[in-house]
Coordinates of C-alpha atoms in Angstrom, one line a residue:
M13 CA 10.7 1.6 16.7
R14 CA 7.0 0.8 16.8
L15 CA 6.6 -2.9 17.9
L16 CA 3.5 -5.0 17.8
R17 CA 2.4 -3.7 21.2
T18 CA -0.4 -6.1 22.0
A19 CA -1.9 -9.1 20.3
V20 CA -5.2 -7.4 19.7
P21 CA -4.1 -5.0 16.9
A22 CA -2.2 -7.8 15.2
L23 CA -5.2 -10.1 15.4
A24 CA -7.5 -7.4 14.0
A25 CA -5.1 -6.6 11.1
L26 CA -4.7 -10.3 10.2
L27 CA -8.5 -10.8 10.4
A28 CA -9.0 -7.9 8.0
V29 CA -6.4 -9.4 5.7
T30 CA -8.1 -12.8 5.8
L31 CA -11.4 -11.2 4.9
I32 CA -10.2 -9.2 1.9
T33 CA -8.0 -11.9 0.5
V34 CA -10.7 -14.5 0.2
P35 CA -11.2 -14.6 -3.6
A36 CA -14.1 -12.4 -4.7
P37 CA -17.0 -13.9 -6.6
A38 CA -16.5 -13.9 -10.3
A39 CA -19.1 -11.2 -10.8
A40 CA -17.2 -8.9 -8.5
V41 CA -13.8 -9.5 -10.2
E42 CA -15.2 -9.3 -13.7
S43 CA -17.7 -6.5 -13.1
G44 CA -17.7 -3.2 -14.9
D45 CA -18.6 -2.4 -18.5
L46 CA -15.3 -2.2 -20.2
S47 CA -16.9 -0.5 -23.2
D48 CA -17.8 2.4 -20.9
A49 CA -17.1 5.5 -23.0
F50 CA -16.5 7.6 -19.9
Y51 CA -12.9 6.3 -19.7
T52 CA -12.0 7.2 -23.3
P53 CA -11.0 10.8 -24.0
P54 CA -12.5 12.7 -26.9
P55 CA -11.1 11.6 -30.3
G56 CA -8.2 13.5 -31.8
E57 CA -5.1 15.0 -30.1
L58 CA -5.4 15.4 -26.3
T59 CA -5.1 19.1 -25.5
T60 CA -6.2 19.1 -21.9
G61 CA -3.5 20.4 -19.6
P62 CA -2.3 18.8 -16.3
G63 CA -5.1 18.6 -13.8
E64 CA -7.8 20.0 -16.1
L65 CA -11.1 18.2 -16.1
I66 CA -12.2 16.4 -19.3
R67 CA -15.4 15.0 -17.8
H68 CA -16.9 13.8 -14.6
R69 CA -20.0 12.0 -13.3
A70 CA -21.6 11.1 -10.0
A71 CA -20.7 7.6 -8.8
D72 CA -21.3 5.2 -6.0
F73 CA -18.9 4.7 -3.1
R74 CA -19.2 1.4 -1.2
I75 CA -16.9 -0.2 1.4
E76 CA -18.6 -3.5 0.7
P77 CA -20.4 -5.0 -2.3
T78 CA -24.0 -4.8 -1.1
G79 CA -24.0 -1.1 -0.6
L80 CA -26.3 -1.5 2.4
I81 CA -24.0 0.6 4.7
D82 CA -24.7 4.3 4.1
Q83 CA -21.4 6.1 3.8
D84 CA -22.8 9.7 3.8
V85 CA -20.2 10.5 1.2
R86 CA -20.6 12.1 -2.2
S87 CA -18.6 10.5 -5.0
W88 CA -17.6 11.4 -8.5
Q89 CA -15.5 9.7 -11.1
L90 CA -13.2 11.9 -13.1
L91 CA -11.3 11.9 -16.3
Y92 CA -8.5 14.5 -16.2
G93 CA -5.3 15.6 -18.0
S94 CA -1.9 14.5 -16.9
A95 CA 1.5 13.6 -18.4
D96 CA 3.4 10.3 -18.9
A97 CA 7.0 9.7 -18.1
E98 CA 8.2 11.4 -21.3
G99 CA 6.0 14.5 -20.7
R100 CA 3.3 13.6 -23.3
R101 CA -0.2 14.6 -22.5
I102 CA -2.5 11.7 -21.4
A103 CA -5.9 11.3 -19.8
V104 CA -6.2 9.6 -16.4
S105 CA -9.3 8.5 -14.5
G106 CA -9.9 8.7 -10.8
T107 CA -12.4 9.2 -8.0
V108 CA -13.2 12.1 -5.7
L109 CA -14.9 11.4 -2.3
V110 CA -16.3 14.2 -0.1
P111 CA -18.1 13.7 3.2
E112 CA -21.7 15.0 3.2
T113 CA -21.2 16.8 6.5
P114 CA -19.5 20.2 6.6
Y115 CA -15.9 20.3 7.6
A116 CA -15.6 21.2 11.3
G117 CA -12.0 22.2 11.4
P118 CA -10.5 25.6 10.8
G119 CA -10.0 26.7 7.3
P120 CA -11.1 24.9 4.1
R121 CA -11.7 21.2 4.0
P122 CA -8.3 19.3 3.5
V123 CA -7.9 16.9 0.6
V124 CA -5.9 13.7 0.8
A125 CA -4.4 12.3 -2.4
H126 CA -4.5 8.6 -1.6
A127 CA -2.0 6.9 -3.8
I128 CA -3.5 3.5 -4.3
G129 CA -1.5 0.2 -4.1
T130 CA -1.3 -2.5 -6.8
H131 CA -4.5 -3.3 -8.6
G132 CA -3.2 -5.2 -11.6
L133 CA -2.9 -4.5 -15.3
G134 CA -6.5 -4.9 -16.8
D135 CA -8.9 -2.0 -17.2
R136 CA -11.4 -3.9 -15.1
C137 CA -8.9 -3.6 -12.2
A138 CA -9.2 0.2 -12.1
P139 CA -9.6 1.5 -8.5
S140 CA -12.5 3.8 -9.6
R141 CA -14.5 0.7 -10.6
A142 CA -13.6 -1.1 -7.3
L143 CA -14.6 1.9 -5.2
A144 CA -18.0 2.1 -6.8
E145 CA -18.5 -1.7 -6.5
G146 CA -17.4 -2.1 -2.9
T147 CA -14.4 -4.4 -3.8
Q148 CA -11.7 -1.9 -3.1
Y149 CA -9.3 -3.4 -0.5
E150 CA -8.1 0.0 0.7
S151 CA -11.6 1.4 1.3
L152 CA -11.5 0.9 5.1
V153 CA -8.4 3.1 5.4
I154 CA -9.9 5.6 3.0
K155 CA -13.1 5.7 5.1
S156 CA -11.0 6.5 8.2
M157 CA -9.8 9.7 6.4
L158 CA -13.4 10.5 5.3
D159 CA -14.5 10.1 8.9
R160 CA -12.2 12.9 9.9
G161 CA -14.0 15.2 7.4
W162 CA -11.3 15.1 4.8
A163 CA -11.9 14.8 1.1
V164 CA -10.1 12.0 -0.6
V165 CA -9.0 11.7 -4.3
V166 CA -7.8 8.4 -5.7
T167 CA -6.1 8.3 -9.1
D168 CA -6.3 5.2 -11.3
Y169 CA -2.8 6.0 -12.7
Q170 CA -1.9 5.9 -16.4
G171 CA -3.7 3.3 -18.5
L172 CA -5.7 1.6 -15.7
G173 CA -9.2 2.1 -17.1
T174 CA -8.1 4.6 -19.8
P175 CA -6.7 3.6 -23.2
G176 CA -3.2 2.2 -23.4
G177 CA -1.3 0.0 -21.1
H178 CA -0.9 0.6 -17.4
S179 CA 2.6 2.0 -16.7
Y180 CA 2.8 0.1 -13.4
V181 CA 5.6 1.4 -11.1
N182 CA 6.7 4.2 -13.4
G183 CA 7.5 6.7 -10.7
R184 CA 7.2 9.9 -12.6
A185 CA 3.9 9.0 -14.3
E186 CA 2.5 7.9 -11.0
G187 CA 3.6 11.0 -9.1
Q188 CA 2.2 13.3 -11.8
A189 CA -1.1 11.5 -11.8
V190 CA -1.4 11.9 -8.0
L191 CA -0.7 15.6 -8.1
D192 CA -2.9 16.2 -11.1
S193 CA -5.8 14.3 -9.4
V194 CA -5.7 17.0 -6.6
R195 CA -5.8 19.8 -9.2
A196 CA -8.7 18.1 -10.9
A197 CA -10.6 17.6 -7.6
Q198 CA -10.2 21.3 -6.9
R199 CA -11.6 22.1 -10.3
L200 CA -14.8 20.0 -9.7
P201 CA -17.4 22.6 -8.7
E202 CA -19.7 20.1 -7.0
A203 CA -17.0 18.9 -4.7
G204 CA -16.4 22.2 -3.1
I205 CA -12.7 21.7 -2.6
A206 CA -11.0 25.1 -2.3
A207 CA -8.0 26.0 -4.5
D208 CA -6.1 26.8 -1.3
A209 CA -7.1 23.6 0.6
P210 CA -4.4 21.9 2.6
V211 CA -3.2 18.8 0.7
L212 CA -1.8 15.6 2.1
V213 CA -0.4 12.6 0.2
A214 CA -0.5 9.0 1.4
G215 CA 0.3 5.7 -0.2
Y216 CA 1.5 2.2 0.5
S217 CA 3.5 -0.3 -1.6
Q218 CA 3.1 0.8 -5.2
G219 CA 1.3 3.7 -3.6
G220 CA 4.3 4.4 -1.4
Q221 CA 6.5 4.8 -4.4
A222 CA 3.8 7.1 -6.0
A223 CA 3.5 9.1 -2.8
S224 CA 7.2 9.6 -2.6
W225 CA 7.4 10.7 -6.2
A226 CA 4.5 13.0 -5.7
A227 CA 6.1 14.7 -2.8
E228 CA 9.4 14.9 -4.6
L229 CA 7.9 16.4 -7.8
Q230 CA 5.5 18.8 -6.1
P231 CA 7.9 21.8 -5.7
S232 CA 8.5 21.9 -9.4
Y233 CA 5.5 20.2 -11.0
A234 CA 2.6 21.5 -8.8
P235 CA 4.0 24.4 -6.6
E236 CA 0.6 26.0 -6.2
L237 CA -0.7 23.0 -4.1
D238 CA -0.5 23.6 -0.3
L239 CA 1.1 20.3 0.4
R240 CA 1.6 19.7 4.2
G241 CA 3.1 16.2 4.3
A242 CA 3.5 12.8 2.7
S243 CA 3.0 9.4 4.3
V244 CA 5.1 6.7 2.4
G245 CA 4.6 3.1 3.5
A246 CA 6.6 0.0 2.4
P247 CA 7.5 1.7 -0.9
A248 CA 8.6 0.0 -4.1
A249 CA 11.4 2.6 -3.9
D250 CA 14.1 0.7 -5.8
L251 CA 12.8 -1.8 -8.4
L252 CA 16.2 -3.6 -8.7
V253 CA 15.9 -4.4 -5.0
V254 CA 12.3 -5.4 -5.3
A255 CA 13.0 -7.7 -8.3
E256 CA 15.7 -9.4 -6.3
G257 CA 13.4 -9.7 -3.3
V258 CA 10.5 -11.4 -5.2
D259 CA 12.7 -13.8 -7.2
G260 CA 11.5 -17.3 -6.4
S261 CA 9.0 -16.0 -3.8
P262 CA 5.2 -16.2 -3.7
A263 CA 5.2 -12.5 -4.7
F264 CA 7.0 -13.2 -8.0
G265 CA 3.9 -12.2 -10.1
F266 CA 4.4 -8.6 -9.0
G267 CA 7.8 -8.6 -10.6
L268 CA 6.3 -9.8 -13.8
T269 CA 3.7 -7.1 -13.5
A270 CA 6.4 -4.5 -13.2
A271 CA 8.2 -5.8 -16.3
V272 CA 5.0 -5.4 -18.3
G273 CA 4.3 -2.0 -16.8
L274 CA 7.7 -0.6 -17.7
K275 CA 7.3 -2.1 -21.2
H276 CA 4.1 -0.1 -21.5
A277 CA 6.0 3.1 -20.4
Y278 CA 9.0 2.5 -22.6
P279 CA 8.0 0.5 -25.7
E280 CA 11.5 0.4 -27.0
L281 CA 12.6 -2.0 -24.2
P282 CA 13.0 -5.6 -25.2
L283 CA 10.8 -7.9 -23.2
E284 CA 9.2 -11.0 -24.8
E285 CA 12.4 -11.8 -26.7
L286 CA 14.2 -12.1 -23.3
F287 CA 11.8 -14.8 -22.0
T288 CA 11.4 -18.5 -22.6
D289 CA 8.3 -19.8 -24.3
H290 CA 6.7 -20.4 -20.9
G291 CA 7.8 -17.0 -19.8
R292 CA 6.1 -15.4 -22.8
E293 CA 2.9 -17.3 -21.9
L294 CA 2.9 -15.9 -18.4
L295 CA 3.5 -12.4 -19.7
A296 CA 0.5 -12.7 -22.0
D297 CA -1.6 -14.2 -19.3
I298 CA -0.9 -11.5 -16.7
S299 CA -1.7 -8.6 -19.1
D300 CA -5.3 -8.3 -17.9
D301 CA -5.0 -9.8 -14.4
C302 CA -6.0 -8.0 -11.2
T303 CA -4.2 -8.2 -7.8
L304 CA -5.7 -11.4 -6.4
Q305 CA -5.0 -13.3 -9.6
I306 CA -1.5 -12.0 -9.8
A307 CA -0.9 -13.1 -6.2
A308 CA -2.4 -16.6 -6.8
K309 CA -1.1 -17.6 -10.2
Y310 CA 2.5 -16.6 -10.6
G311 CA 4.3 -17.3 -7.4
L312 CA 7.5 -19.2 -6.8
H313 CA 8.8 -18.7 -10.4
S314 CA 12.3 -17.2 -10.8
W315 CA 13.9 -14.9 -13.3
D316 CA 16.5 -17.5 -14.3
G317 CA 13.8 -20.0 -15.0
L318 CA 11.7 -17.8 -17.3
T319 CA 14.3 -15.8 -19.2
T320 CA 16.9 -16.6 -21.8
E321 CA 18.9 -13.5 -21.0
D322 CA 19.3 -11.7 -17.7
P323 CA 17.3 -8.4 -18.2
F324 CA 18.9 -6.9 -15.1
A325 CA 22.4 -7.3 -16.6
R326 CA 21.3 -5.2 -19.7
G327 CA 22.1 -1.6 -19.7
D328 CA 18.7 -0.5 -21.1
W329 CA 16.7 -2.3 -18.4
R330 CA 19.0 -1.3 -15.6
A331 CA 18.8 2.4 -16.7
R332 CA 15.0 2.4 -16.8
L333 CA 14.7 0.5 -13.5
T334 CA 17.1 3.0 -11.9
E335 CA 15.1 5.9 -13.2
Q336 CA 12.1 4.7 -11.1
R337 CA 14.1 4.9 -7.8
A338 CA 12.4 7.2 -5.3
G339 CA 14.6 9.6 -3.4
Q340 CA 16.0 11.6 -6.2
H341 CA 14.6 15.0 -5.3
R342 CA 14.1 16.7 -1.9
P343 CA 10.5 17.0 -0.8
A344 CA 9.6 20.5 0.6
V345 CA 7.4 18.9 3.3
P346 CA 7.9 16.3 6.1
V347 CA 7.7 12.7 5.0
R348 CA 6.5 9.8 7.2
L349 CA 8.3 6.7 6.0
Y350 CA 7.5 3.3 7.5
H351 CA 8.2 -0.3 6.8
S352 CA 8.0 -3.7 8.5
R353 CA 11.1 -5.8 9.1
L354 CA 8.8 -8.8 8.4
D355 CA 7.6 -7.6 5.0
D356 CA 7.3 -10.6 2.7
V357 CA 6.9 -8.7 -0.6
I358 CA 9.0 -5.5 -0.6
P359 CA 12.4 -5.9 1.1
Y360 CA 12.8 -3.8 4.3
R361 CA 16.0 -2.3 2.8
A362 CA 14.0 -0.6 0.1
G363 CA 12.5 1.5 2.9
T364 CA 15.7 2.1 4.8
E365 CA 17.7 3.0 1.7
L366 CA 15.0 5.5 0.7
K367 CA 15.3 7.0 4.1
D368 CA 19.1 7.4 3.6
R369 CA 18.6 9.0 0.1
L370 CA 16.0 11.4 1.4
C371 CA 18.1 12.4 4.4
A372 CA 21.1 12.9 2.2
L373 CA 19.0 15.4 0.2
G374 CA 18.2 17.3 3.4
A375 CA 14.6 16.1 3.7
S376 CA 12.7 15.8 7.0
V377 CA 11.9 12.1 7.5
D378 CA 9.9 10.7 10.4
W379 CA 10.9 7.0 10.3
D380 CA 8.9 4.1 11.8
S381 CA 10.0 0.5 11.8
Y382 CA 7.3 -2.1 12.5
L383 CA 7.5 -5.8 13.4
V384 CA 4.1 -6.8 11.9
P385 CA 4.2 -10.0 9.8
T386 CA 3.4 -9.7 6.1
H387 CA 3.2 -6.8 3.7
I388 CA -0.5 -6.4 3.6
A389 CA -1.1 -6.7 7.4
T390 CA 1.3 -3.8 8.0
F391 CA -0.9 -1.6 5.8
Y392 CA -3.8 -2.1 8.2
A393 CA -1.9 -2.2 11.4
A394 CA -0.1 1.1 10.6
A395 CA -3.2 2.9 9.4
P396 CA -4.1 4.6 12.7
D397 CA -0.5 5.9 13.0
T398 CA -0.7 7.2 9.4
T399 CA -4.0 9.1 9.8
G400 CA -2.8 10.5 13.1
W401 CA 0.4 11.7 11.6
L402 CA -1.5 13.3 8.7
A403 CA -3.8 15.0 11.2
D404 CA -0.8 16.4 13.1
R405 CA 0.5 18.0 9.9
L406 CA -2.8 19.8 9.4
E407 CA -2.8 21.0 13.0
G408 CA 0.8 22.2 12.8
R409 CA 2.2 20.0 15.5
P410 CA 6.0 19.5 15.6
V411 CA 7.3 16.6 13.5
A412 CA 10.1 14.2 14.4
N413 CA 13.1 14.2 12.0
D414 CA 15.0 11.0 12.2
C415 CA 17.7 12.0 9.7

């Protein structure tokens, strides 16, 4: 178990959390031209295959809004082909980041598919917009990967920026979007990412669920990728467990967000008709909110208080929620899985039960338990361990298997 070994890392992590959770100026939250045609695929039936580029353009990359800190990083926004949970072709947007300096390690430059955490439901919340504007809360961790000379690709997932609703926490759609983002990055000539480049996957929270699904799907969905390992942090690995955990808590808004996201993925699911009048007002209000608004506006509600019928007792909802459970397929590569016992958003058991499922499948799981308070602080406190573990996979060092 990794404990909070000194007060200094905790203080640094909590300071970082304080800085990023101060509400951004309205211009930063609302920025971005939502009529931007870049995010809309060509009219007519989408014929682009998984990972094929539809279009791309040069973009800014900022770790803070002023852009005064030179990152020495080349950045492009992508629109590429992927598939939804039902296998239908879709267009997904994302960002590719490549350090200006040549890669100093042996072999081709590695690429990390950084599966981003929750950003909300509105198109203005797309990570590709936030990376360009300097309002992306995971940029410091992404920068630590770029500083090692690695390329990084970040998907926006289905419907976050592109037409249609964001299928938030739909595991299969997320995992496919992550893997296809690597394929698309390898097909971008300007990026110089080799087709045989070593690939790593990392994600936390929603991104942890997406990273686990990407690792599980890779052997069948993208076997040509040279995947070396997957880091999975505080994953939303079982949505029934998460729904129970957020009930009545300050994080309840993320449960509502998940309900809307699954409705986007599966339009046949009943939703509004299961809610009270006030519940339907909240569902409508949350439909274009980003993370900070979701965290601030919807806390402390309960499912019982907002619904007229328990959605989790319904067979249709339970079946779809169960389908999103990570740990259904054995990854072919080692998995770093970590979670804090003091997580205030995703219950600790979501991580331990994912470990048990992966181990039962015969996977190699390097498990770390933390005692860092709060969900978001653990992301920052664990980041050095995560990047170090990923580097070890590139260098072929032995990996612990805690199964």
